[in-house]
Amino acid sequence: MTRFESDVTTCDAAYTKAVRDMADSVSGGAFVAGESWPSVWVRDAAYAIDLGGGLLHPAVASATMRGVAANGVWAQDRCAHFGGWPRLTDAIVGAVGAWSCFVTTGDLDFLRWSHDVTRASLARAEREVFDGGLFRGCASFLESNSGHPPRFAFRGRAVGATKALSTNVLHYRGYVLAARSARLLGEDPTPFETRARALKQAINDRLWVADRGRYAYYEGSDRWEGLGNALAVLWKVADDDQAAAIFRNVTPTPHGLPCLWPPYPLWGPWLVRDEYHYHNATVWPFVQGYWAWAAASRGAVDVFGAELASLADLAGRAGTYHEFYRPGTGRPDGSARQLWSAAGFLAMVHHGLFGVVAGVDEIRFRPLVPAGFSRLRLSGFAYRDMTLDITITGAGSDIGSLTVDGRPGDSLPATLAGRHEVVITLR
């Protein structure tokens, strides 16, 4: 079992809890969404696998993704609020989870299968929900009344006509990953690359709000969504200047980045049913995970460190990671043992603190260690046929030395097998 040790005990405990919650979320050989959601959800599974579940449980991750393709396309979750496709159009998130499975395992048969599913899913979206340069559909996972202004309440058709940031960034990522897969499989990546460039331009032309220094929640909205802005930074829809502006203007609550902001006055925690408050500016740990990962990818150590501390604190407030937390108090809410919530903290440790960059042919390290840490160790970290014990001393991101089994180096080939010691010194 992978083990994390540092001189910040809250982070150590949060990591241990995340590993346990992930293991406890395996049922019937697949990842289920949570204690109150004991079934497989496409987006929950795909995001959780991308954030960290694929690295810890590669066979379960691959089996889960194979199970969420229906009729040759990534299935669309059918939520109770506004219904499934085409009102919800984030099914392409399956491509994100599938790519993580391939990078983790190197399984070319899985890549061949998943590429065909992603290609068919993009074609379906182009036929049915592509409209004037952007894709229609509400923001990924924000499908309840509480995630929208009152004029959209119980009006799924109106919500489905919106053009949301996260859903469009997901389609951009789908094109990018389809191009990468095509190239590896000996096919022409050009059609996917061309569509990716066009969609990226449309997102920046129509959803970037220059005078506010961030992307809009959906076209015409005066609010922002946390997940969409995080993914735009992480997947480089945003350039360096835009990313810096986003980090200045997309600001967390006292307990972490909210799913949207500002809150809608009508929907509040005094309303009993979850769907009447749970998407209204609440804090979702998987969104925090992507926000922190995005910050680490751009070297924004203060942003990363603050979100890491926030989620470590939230993780200590209950026996398991919860679905979401109240933004003003940090009170745990929603389902216990929520899969993607646990995965959010794994991403902070693996991709943030240790800077693990798992590629097709190699694994590299770009650590980002905030002040307050002086020594970190990740033991028993499995990647394909190798097991790594990684030690980092120092803080910041400037690597003074990196050795593998005592020899200088900067990466490990993906074909490496056996147990190996990686030691990184930051200066």
Short mmCIF file of C-alpha atoms in Angstrom, two decimals:
data_model
loop_
_atom_site.label_atom_id
_atom_site.label_comp_id
_atom_site.label_asym_id
_atom_site.label_seq_id
_atom_site.Cartn_x
_atom_site.Cartn_y
_atom_site.Cartn_z
CA MET A 1 0.00 0.00 0.00
CA THR A 2 1.24 3.47 -0.85
CA ARG A 3 2.24 5.49 2.20
CA PHE A 4 2.87 9.23 2.57
CA GLU A 5 4.92 10.74 5.38
CA SER A 6 5.83 14.36 6.00
CA ASP A 7 6.30 16.83 8.82
CA VAL A 8 2.70 18.04 8.46
CA THR A 9 0.59 15.47 10.30
CA THR A 10 -2.77 16.69 8.98
CA CYS A 11 -1.61 15.96 5.43
CA ASP A 12 -0.32 12.52 6.39
CA ALA A 13 -3.67 11.64 7.95
CA ALA A 14 -5.62 13.04 4.99
CA TYR A 15 -3.59 10.92 2.57
CA THR A 16 -4.06 7.75 4.61
CA LYS A 17 -7.80 8.40 4.69
CA ALA A 18 -7.90 9.01 0.93
CA VAL A 19 -6.13 5.72 0.19
CA ARG A 20 -8.54 3.87 2.48
CA ASP A 21 -11.63 5.54 1.00
CA MET A 22 -10.51 4.68 -2.52
CA ALA A 23 -10.02 1.03 -1.58
CA ASP A 24 -13.40 0.93 0.17
CA SER A 25 -15.06 2.35 -2.96
CA VAL A 26 -14.28 -0.75 -5.02
CA SER A 27 -17.36 -2.93 -5.45
CA GLY A 28 -17.76 -5.72 -7.97
CA GLY A 29 -14.40 -4.87 -9.51
CA ALA A 30 -15.35 -1.25 -10.27
CA PHE A 31 -15.35 2.14 -8.56
CA VAL A 32 -18.67 3.21 -7.05
CA ALA A 33 -19.34 6.88 -6.39
CA GLY A 34 -19.94 6.95 -2.64
CA GLU A 35 -21.62 5.51 0.40
CA SER A 36 -24.94 7.08 -0.59
CA TRP A 37 -24.28 6.50 -4.31
CA PRO A 38 -23.35 2.78 -4.46
CA SER A 39 -23.25 2.60 -8.26
CA VAL A 40 -20.86 3.53 -11.05
CA TRP A 41 -21.14 7.07 -12.41
CA VAL A 42 -19.27 8.05 -15.55
CA ARG A 43 -18.08 11.46 -14.42
CA ASP A 44 -17.34 10.45 -10.82
CA ALA A 45 -15.28 7.50 -11.98
CA ALA A 46 -13.48 9.33 -14.80
CA TYR A 47 -12.49 12.32 -12.68
CA ALA A 48 -11.48 10.08 -9.76
CA ILE A 49 -9.34 7.88 -12.01
CA ASP A 50 -7.65 10.92 -13.53
CA LEU A 51 -7.01 12.48 -10.12
CA GLY A 52 -5.45 9.43 -8.52
CA GLY A 53 -7.57 6.29 -8.61
CA GLY A 54 -5.95 5.00 -11.78
CA LEU A 55 -2.51 5.02 -10.20
CA LEU A 56 -3.59 3.19 -7.04
CA HIS A 57 -5.98 0.71 -8.68
CA PRO A 58 -5.12 0.37 -12.40
CA ALA A 59 -7.05 -2.85 -13.06
CA VAL A 60 -10.16 -1.54 -11.31
CA ALA A 61 -9.88 1.75 -13.20
CA SER A 62 -9.69 0.06 -16.59
CA ALA A 63 -12.59 -2.26 -15.79
CA THR A 64 -14.65 0.71 -14.60
CA MET A 65 -14.08 2.66 -17.79
CA ARG A 66 -14.91 -0.34 -19.95
CA GLY A 67 -18.20 -0.56 -18.09
CA VAL A 68 -19.32 3.01 -18.78
CA ALA A 69 -19.35 2.88 -22.57
CA ALA A 70 -22.83 2.27 -23.93
CA ASN A 71 -23.52 1.60 -27.61
CA GLY A 72 -19.98 2.55 -28.51
CA VAL A 73 -19.99 6.00 -26.85
CA TRP A 74 -19.24 7.26 -23.36
CA ALA A 75 -22.51 7.03 -21.46
CA GLN A 76 -24.13 10.18 -20.16
CA ASP A 77 -24.99 10.12 -16.47
CA ARG A 78 -28.76 10.38 -16.03
CA CYS A 79 -29.19 12.75 -13.10
CA ALA A 80 -32.57 13.19 -11.48
CA HIS A 81 -32.70 16.95 -11.89
CA PHE A 82 -32.40 17.86 -15.57
CA GLY A 83 -32.10 14.40 -17.09
CA GLY A 84 -29.38 12.94 -19.31
CA TRP A 85 -28.20 13.60 -22.85
CA PRO A 86 -28.63 16.11 -24.49
CA ARG A 87 -29.43 18.33 -21.49
CA LEU A 88 -26.29 17.05 -19.80
CA THR A 89 -23.45 16.74 -22.28
CA ASP A 90 -20.30 16.04 -20.26
CA ALA A 91 -20.10 12.35 -21.19
CA ILE A 92 -16.82 13.06 -23.01
CA VAL A 93 -15.24 13.06 -19.54
CA GLY A 94 -14.90 9.35 -20.21
CA ALA A 95 -11.97 10.18 -22.49
CA VAL A 96 -10.15 11.74 -19.54
CA GLY A 97 -10.49 8.67 -17.35
CA ALA A 98 -9.62 6.33 -20.22
CA TRP A 99 -6.44 8.23 -21.13
CA SER A 100 -5.33 8.03 -17.49
CA CYS A 101 -5.90 4.27 -17.59
CA PHE A 102 -3.73 3.94 -20.68
CA VAL A 103 -0.91 6.10 -19.35
CA THR A 104 -0.91 4.12 -16.12
CA THR A 105 -0.89 0.70 -17.77
CA GLY A 106 0.53 1.16 -21.28
CA ASP A 107 -2.17 -1.20 -22.55
CA LEU A 108 -2.44 -0.59 -26.30
CA ASP A 109 -5.50 -2.84 -26.67
CA PHE A 110 -7.29 -0.64 -24.13
CA LEU A 111 -6.12 2.45 -26.04
CA ARG A 112 -7.49 1.09 -29.31
CA TRP A 113 -10.86 0.42 -27.71
CA SER A 114 -11.10 3.71 -25.81
CA HIS A 115 -9.99 5.75 -28.82
CA ASP A 116 -12.87 4.34 -30.85
CA VAL A 117 -15.30 5.21 -28.05
CA THR A 118 -13.94 8.74 -27.70
CA ARG A 119 -14.01 9.32 -31.45
CA ALA A 120 -17.63 8.18 -31.64
CA SER A 121 -18.54 10.31 -28.64
CA LEU A 122 -17.03 13.43 -30.19
CA ALA A 123 -18.89 12.73 -33.42
CA ARG A 124 -22.17 12.38 -31.52
CA ALA A 125 -21.55 15.70 -29.74
CA GLU A 126 -20.74 17.41 -33.04
CA ARG A 127 -23.99 16.17 -34.57
CA GLU A 128 -26.29 16.83 -31.67
CA VAL A 129 -25.02 19.59 -29.36
CA PHE A 130 -22.41 21.60 -31.24
CA ASP A 131 -23.84 25.05 -31.86
CA GLY A 132 -22.01 28.04 -33.29
CA GLY A 133 -18.52 27.10 -32.18
CA LEU A 134 -19.33 25.84 -28.66
CA PHE A 135 -21.06 22.79 -27.23
CA ARG A 136 -24.41 23.11 -25.49
CA GLY A 137 -25.12 21.69 -22.07
CA CYS A 138 -24.80 22.69 -18.43
CA ALA A 139 -21.53 22.69 -16.55
CA SER A 140 -20.07 19.30 -15.71
CA PHE A 141 -21.71 17.92 -12.52
CA LEU A 142 -23.61 21.19 -11.77
CA GLU A 143 -26.94 19.81 -12.95
CA SER A 144 -29.24 20.66 -10.03
CA ASN A 145 -31.54 23.65 -9.52
CA SER A 146 -29.12 25.02 -6.93
CA GLY A 147 -26.43 25.44 -9.55
CA HIS A 148 -28.50 27.83 -11.68
CA PRO A 149 -30.47 31.06 -11.43
CA PRO A 150 -34.13 30.74 -10.42
CA ARG A 151 -35.34 31.28 -13.98
CA PHE A 152 -33.88 27.85 -14.84
CA ALA A 153 -35.58 26.00 -11.97
CA PHE A 154 -37.11 22.74 -13.24
CA ARG A 155 -36.45 23.85 -16.83
CA GLY A 156 -34.09 21.23 -18.17
CA ARG A 157 -34.48 22.36 -21.76
CA ALA A 158 -33.31 25.87 -20.88
CA VAL A 159 -30.36 24.55 -18.89
CA GLY A 160 -29.45 22.26 -21.75
CA ALA A 161 -29.25 25.24 -24.09
CA THR A 162 -26.52 26.93 -22.07
CA LYS A 163 -22.89 26.70 -23.16
CA ALA A 164 -20.87 26.04 -20.04
CA LEU A 165 -17.15 26.42 -19.52
CA SER A 166 -16.28 23.04 -18.01
CA THR A 167 -18.27 21.08 -20.59
CA ASN A 168 -16.52 22.89 -23.44
CA VAL A 169 -13.09 22.49 -21.85
CA LEU A 170 -13.85 18.77 -21.50
CA HIS A 171 -14.59 18.55 -25.22
CA TYR A 172 -11.35 20.40 -25.96
CA ARG A 173 -9.51 17.84 -23.84
CA GLY A 174 -11.35 15.07 -25.66
CA TYR A 175 -10.00 16.32 -29.00
CA VAL A 176 -6.47 16.65 -27.62
CA LEU A 177 -6.51 13.11 -26.24
CA ALA A 178 -8.07 11.74 -29.42
CA ALA A 179 -5.21 13.32 -31.40
CA ARG A 180 -2.61 11.78 -29.09
CA SER A 181 -4.27 8.38 -29.29
CA ALA A 182 -4.55 8.57 -33.07
CA ARG A 183 -0.84 9.31 -33.40
CA LEU A 184 0.10 6.39 -31.16
CA LEU A 185 -2.18 4.09 -33.15
CA GLY A 186 -0.76 5.15 -36.50
CA GLU A 187 -3.76 7.24 -37.54
CA ASP A 188 -3.97 10.83 -38.73
CA PRO A 189 -4.36 13.16 -35.72
CA THR A 190 -4.96 16.27 -37.85
CA PRO A 191 -8.80 16.34 -37.75
CA PHE A 192 -8.78 16.23 -33.94
CA GLU A 193 -5.98 18.80 -33.67
CA THR A 194 -7.85 21.17 -35.98
CA ARG A 195 -11.06 20.90 -33.96
CA ALA A 196 -9.15 21.32 -30.70
CA ARG A 197 -7.59 24.59 -31.89
CA ALA A 198 -10.93 25.93 -33.08
CA LEU A 199 -12.71 25.07 -29.82
CA LYS A 200 -9.92 26.55 -27.71
CA GLN A 201 -10.23 29.78 -29.69
CA ALA A 202 -14.01 29.83 -29.27
CA ILE A 203 -13.70 29.30 -25.50
CA ASN A 204 -11.27 32.19 -25.23
CA ASP A 205 -13.28 34.42 -27.55
CA ARG A 206 -16.65 33.84 -25.94
CA LEU A 207 -16.16 32.69 -22.35
CA TRP A 208 -13.10 34.66 -21.25
CA VAL A 209 -14.14 37.77 -19.30
CA ALA A 210 -11.12 40.05 -19.71
CA ASP A 211 -12.21 42.82 -17.35
CA ARG A 212 -12.73 40.26 -14.55
CA GLY A 213 -9.69 38.13 -15.29
CA ARG A 214 -11.43 34.75 -15.42
CA TYR A 215 -13.76 32.60 -17.49
CA ALA A 216 -17.54 32.82 -17.20
CA TYR A 217 -19.59 30.00 -15.74
CA TYR A 218 -21.48 29.76 -19.02
CA GLU A 219 -21.87 32.13 -21.94
CA GLY A 220 -23.65 35.24 -20.68
CA SER A 221 -23.32 34.39 -16.97
CA ASP A 222 -21.92 36.89 -14.47
CA ARG A 223 -20.62 34.06 -12.25
CA TRP A 224 -17.64 31.71 -12.46
CA GLU A 225 -17.33 27.98 -11.88
CA GLY A 226 -14.40 26.49 -10.03
CA LEU A 227 -13.99 23.29 -12.04
CA GLY A 228 -14.06 24.99 -15.44
CA ASN A 229 -11.45 27.58 -14.51
CA ALA A 230 -9.24 24.90 -12.94
CA LEU A 231 -9.41 22.66 -15.99
CA ALA A 232 -8.80 25.57 -18.35
CA VAL A 233 -5.56 26.31 -16.49
CA LEU A 234 -4.48 22.68 -16.11
CA TRP A 235 -5.16 21.73 -19.74
CA LYS A 236 -3.72 24.97 -21.13
CA VAL A 237 -6.80 26.50 -22.63
CA ALA A 238 -5.62 29.51 -20.61
CA ASP A 239 -2.25 31.03 -21.48
CA ASP A 240 0.24 32.13 -18.82
CA ASP A 241 -1.23 35.62 -18.45
CA GLN A 242 -4.77 34.27 -18.20
CA ALA A 243 -3.69 31.68 -15.64
CA ALA A 244 -2.07 34.35 -13.48
CA ALA A 245 -5.25 36.44 -13.68
CA ILE A 246 -7.40 33.46 -12.75
CA PHE A 247 -5.31 32.80 -9.66
CA ARG A 248 -5.84 36.43 -8.63
CA ASN A 249 -9.57 36.59 -9.32
CA VAL A 250 -10.99 33.10 -8.73
CA THR A 251 -10.70 33.12 -4.97
CA PRO A 252 -11.48 30.37 -2.46
CA THR A 253 -13.87 30.51 0.47
CA PRO A 254 -12.36 30.07 3.97
CA HIS A 255 -12.59 26.31 3.37
CA GLY A 256 -11.53 25.95 -0.23
CA LEU A 257 -12.50 26.73 -3.80
CA PRO A 258 -16.28 26.72 -4.32
CA CYS A 259 -17.95 25.01 -7.25
CA LEU A 260 -19.39 28.35 -8.39
CA TRP A 261 -19.38 31.93 -7.16
CA PRO A 262 -21.09 34.07 -6.05
CA PRO A 263 -23.91 31.98 -4.60
CA TYR A 264 -27.48 32.32 -5.80
CA PRO A 265 -29.50 33.99 -3.01
CA LEU A 266 -32.57 31.79 -3.49
CA TRP A 267 -30.83 28.47 -2.89
CA GLY A 268 -29.52 27.99 0.62
CA PRO A 269 -28.59 25.33 3.17
CA TRP A 270 -31.86 25.85 5.03
CA LEU A 271 -33.57 23.97 2.19
CA VAL A 272 -33.71 20.30 3.12
CA ARG A 273 -33.16 18.50 -0.18
CA ASP A 274 -29.58 18.37 -1.44
CA GLU A 275 -30.46 19.53 -4.93
CA TYR A 276 -31.77 22.80 -3.49
CA HIS A 277 -28.40 23.79 -2.08
CA TYR A 278 -25.55 21.40 -2.83
CA HIS A 279 -24.30 23.08 -6.01
CA ASN A 280 -24.73 26.62 -4.69
CA ALA A 281 -21.13 27.77 -3.98
CA THR A 282 -20.33 24.69 -1.90
CA VAL A 283 -16.84 23.20 -1.66
CA TRP A 284 -16.32 19.92 -3.54
CA PRO A 285 -12.96 18.24 -2.86
CA PHE A 286 -12.50 16.91 -6.37
CA VAL A 287 -12.75 20.49 -7.65
CA GLN A 288 -10.19 21.46 -5.02
CA GLY A 289 -7.97 18.68 -6.32
CA TYR A 290 -8.05 20.00 -9.87
CA TRP A 291 -7.55 23.58 -8.67
CA ALA A 292 -4.48 22.60 -6.67
CA TRP A 293 -3.13 20.47 -9.54
CA ALA A 294 -3.62 23.40 -11.91
CA ALA A 295 -1.79 25.72 -9.51
CA ALA A 296 1.08 23.25 -9.19
CA SER A 297 1.32 22.92 -12.97
CA ARG A 298 1.90 26.69 -13.21
CA GLY A 299 4.20 26.96 -10.20
CA ALA A 300 1.67 28.93 -8.14
CA VAL A 301 2.97 27.68 -4.81
CA ASP A 302 0.85 29.96 -2.59
CA VAL A 303 -2.39 28.95 -4.34
CA PHE A 304 -1.42 25.30 -4.21
CA GLY A 305 -0.36 25.40 -0.56
CA ALA A 306 -3.56 27.11 0.56
CA GLU A 307 -5.81 24.56 -1.15
CA LEU A 308 -3.74 21.65 0.15
CA ALA A 309 -4.12 22.96 3.70
CA SER A 310 -7.86 23.55 3.23
CA LEU A 311 -8.61 20.03 2.04
CA ALA A 312 -6.37 18.45 4.68
CA ASP A 313 -8.42 20.32 7.28
CA LEU A 314 -11.75 19.27 5.75
CA ALA A 315 -10.60 15.65 5.59
CA GLY A 316 -10.15 15.65 9.37
CA ARG A 317 -13.74 16.70 10.06
CA ALA A 318 -15.30 13.27 9.54
CA GLY A 319 -14.36 9.61 9.36
CA THR A 320 -14.34 9.67 5.55
CA TYR A 321 -14.17 12.22 2.77
CA HIS A 322 -17.58 13.69 2.10
CA GLU A 323 -19.28 14.70 -1.12
CA PHE A 324 -19.14 18.41 -0.36
CA TYR A 325 -18.61 20.86 2.50
CA ARG A 326 -20.36 24.04 3.56
CA PRO A 327 -18.32 27.06 2.41
CA GLY A 328 -18.84 29.16 5.53
CA THR A 329 -18.31 26.54 8.22
CA GLY A 330 -16.53 23.62 6.57
CA ARG A 331 -19.28 21.28 7.79
CA PRO A 332 -19.25 17.91 5.96
CA ASP A 333 -22.38 17.33 3.86
CA GLY A 334 -23.77 14.95 1.29
CA SER A 335 -22.58 11.39 0.89
CA ALA A 336 -19.83 9.93 3.04
CA ARG A 337 -16.87 8.06 1.49
CA GLN A 338 -17.16 9.94 -1.76
CA LEU A 339 -14.81 8.49 -4.38
CA TRP A 340 -13.73 11.61 -6.23
CA SER A 341 -13.36 13.58 -3.00
CA ALA A 342 -10.68 11.17 -1.80
CA ALA A 343 -9.07 11.28 -5.24
CA GLY A 344 -8.82 15.07 -5.01
CA PHE A 345 -6.35 14.81 -2.14
CA LEU A 346 -4.38 12.08 -3.89
CA ALA A 347 -3.87 14.47 -6.81
CA MET A 348 -2.56 17.15 -4.46
CA VAL A 349 0.09 14.78 -3.12
CA HIS A 350 1.02 12.87 -6.29
CA HIS A 351 0.82 15.62 -8.90
CA GLY A 352 1.40 18.60 -6.61
CA LEU A 353 3.85 17.89 -3.82
CA PHE A 354 5.73 15.15 -5.68
CA GLY A 355 5.07 16.52 -9.15
CA VAL A 356 4.53 13.12 -10.73
CA VAL A 357 4.11 13.53 -14.49
CA ALA A 358 3.21 10.12 -15.91
CA GLY A 359 3.66 9.96 -19.66
CA VAL A 360 3.43 7.36 -22.39
CA ASP A 361 7.13 6.49 -22.33
CA GLU A 362 8.45 7.84 -19.04
CA ILE A 363 7.65 9.22 -15.63
CA ARG A 364 9.08 12.58 -14.56
CA PHE A 365 8.95 14.73 -11.42
CA ARG A 366 8.14 18.43 -11.05
CA PRO A 367 7.58 18.82 -7.28
CA LEU A 368 6.09 21.93 -5.73
CA VAL A 369 6.55 22.01 -1.96
CA PRO A 370 5.08 24.90 0.07
CA ALA A 371 6.75 26.40 3.11
CA GLY A 372 6.12 24.33 6.23
CA PHE A 373 7.38 21.09 4.72
CA SER A 374 11.02 20.06 4.95
CA ARG A 375 10.93 16.35 4.17
CA LEU A 376 8.39 14.23 2.30
CA ARG A 377 8.38 10.55 1.49
CA LEU A 378 6.07 8.50 -0.71
CA SER A 379 6.67 4.78 -0.24
CA GLY A 380 5.39 1.89 -2.32
CA PHE A 381 4.20 4.09 -5.19
CA ALA A 382 3.38 1.72 -8.04
CA TYR A 383 3.56 2.69 -11.70
CA ARG A 384 3.25 -0.05 -14.33
CA ASP A 385 5.86 -2.70 -13.38
CA MET A 386 7.89 -0.51 -11.03
CA THR A 387 7.52 0.44 -7.39
CA LEU A 388 9.02 3.74 -6.30
CA ASP A 389 10.09 5.08 -2.93
CA ILE A 390 10.39 8.85 -3.36
CA THR A 391 12.01 11.22 -0.86
CA ILE A 392 12.02 15.03 -1.19
CA THR A 393 13.90 17.40 1.06
CA GLY A 394 13.58 21.16 1.00
CA ALA A 395 10.79 23.43 -0.27
CA GLY A 396 9.89 25.28 -3.45
CA SER A 397 10.25 23.91 -6.98
CA ASP A 398 13.90 24.38 -7.92
CA ILE A 399 15.49 20.92 -8.13
CA GLY A 400 19.07 20.91 -6.87
CA SER A 401 19.57 17.21 -7.45
CA LEU A 402 17.56 14.15 -8.48
CA THR A 403 18.92 10.64 -8.21
CA VAL A 404 17.48 7.25 -9.07
CA ASP A 405 19.08 4.46 -7.08
CA GLY A 406 21.91 6.82 -6.28
CA ARG A 407 22.60 7.84 -9.88
CA PRO A 408 21.78 11.30 -11.33
CA GLY A 409 18.80 11.49 -13.68
CA ASP A 410 15.65 13.41 -14.45
CA SER A 411 13.18 10.71 -15.49
CA LEU A 412 12.46 6.99 -15.43
CA PRO A 413 11.57 4.97 -18.53
CA ALA A 414 8.09 3.48 -18.37
CA THR A 415 9.61 0.06 -19.11
CA LEU A 416 11.51 -0.01 -15.82
CA ALA A 417 10.61 -2.82 -13.44
CA GLY A 418 11.26 -3.60 -9.80
CA ARG A 419 11.72 -1.36 -6.78
CA HIS A 420 13.65 1.90 -7.06
CA GLU A 421 14.65 4.79 -4.81
CA VAL A 422 14.15 8.36 -6.05
CA VAL A 423 15.73 11.17 -4.01
CA ILE A 424 15.04 14.81 -4.84
CA THR A 425 16.65 17.79 -3.15
CA LEU A 426 15.04 21.20 -3.61
CA ARG A 427 17.01 24.39 -3.14
#
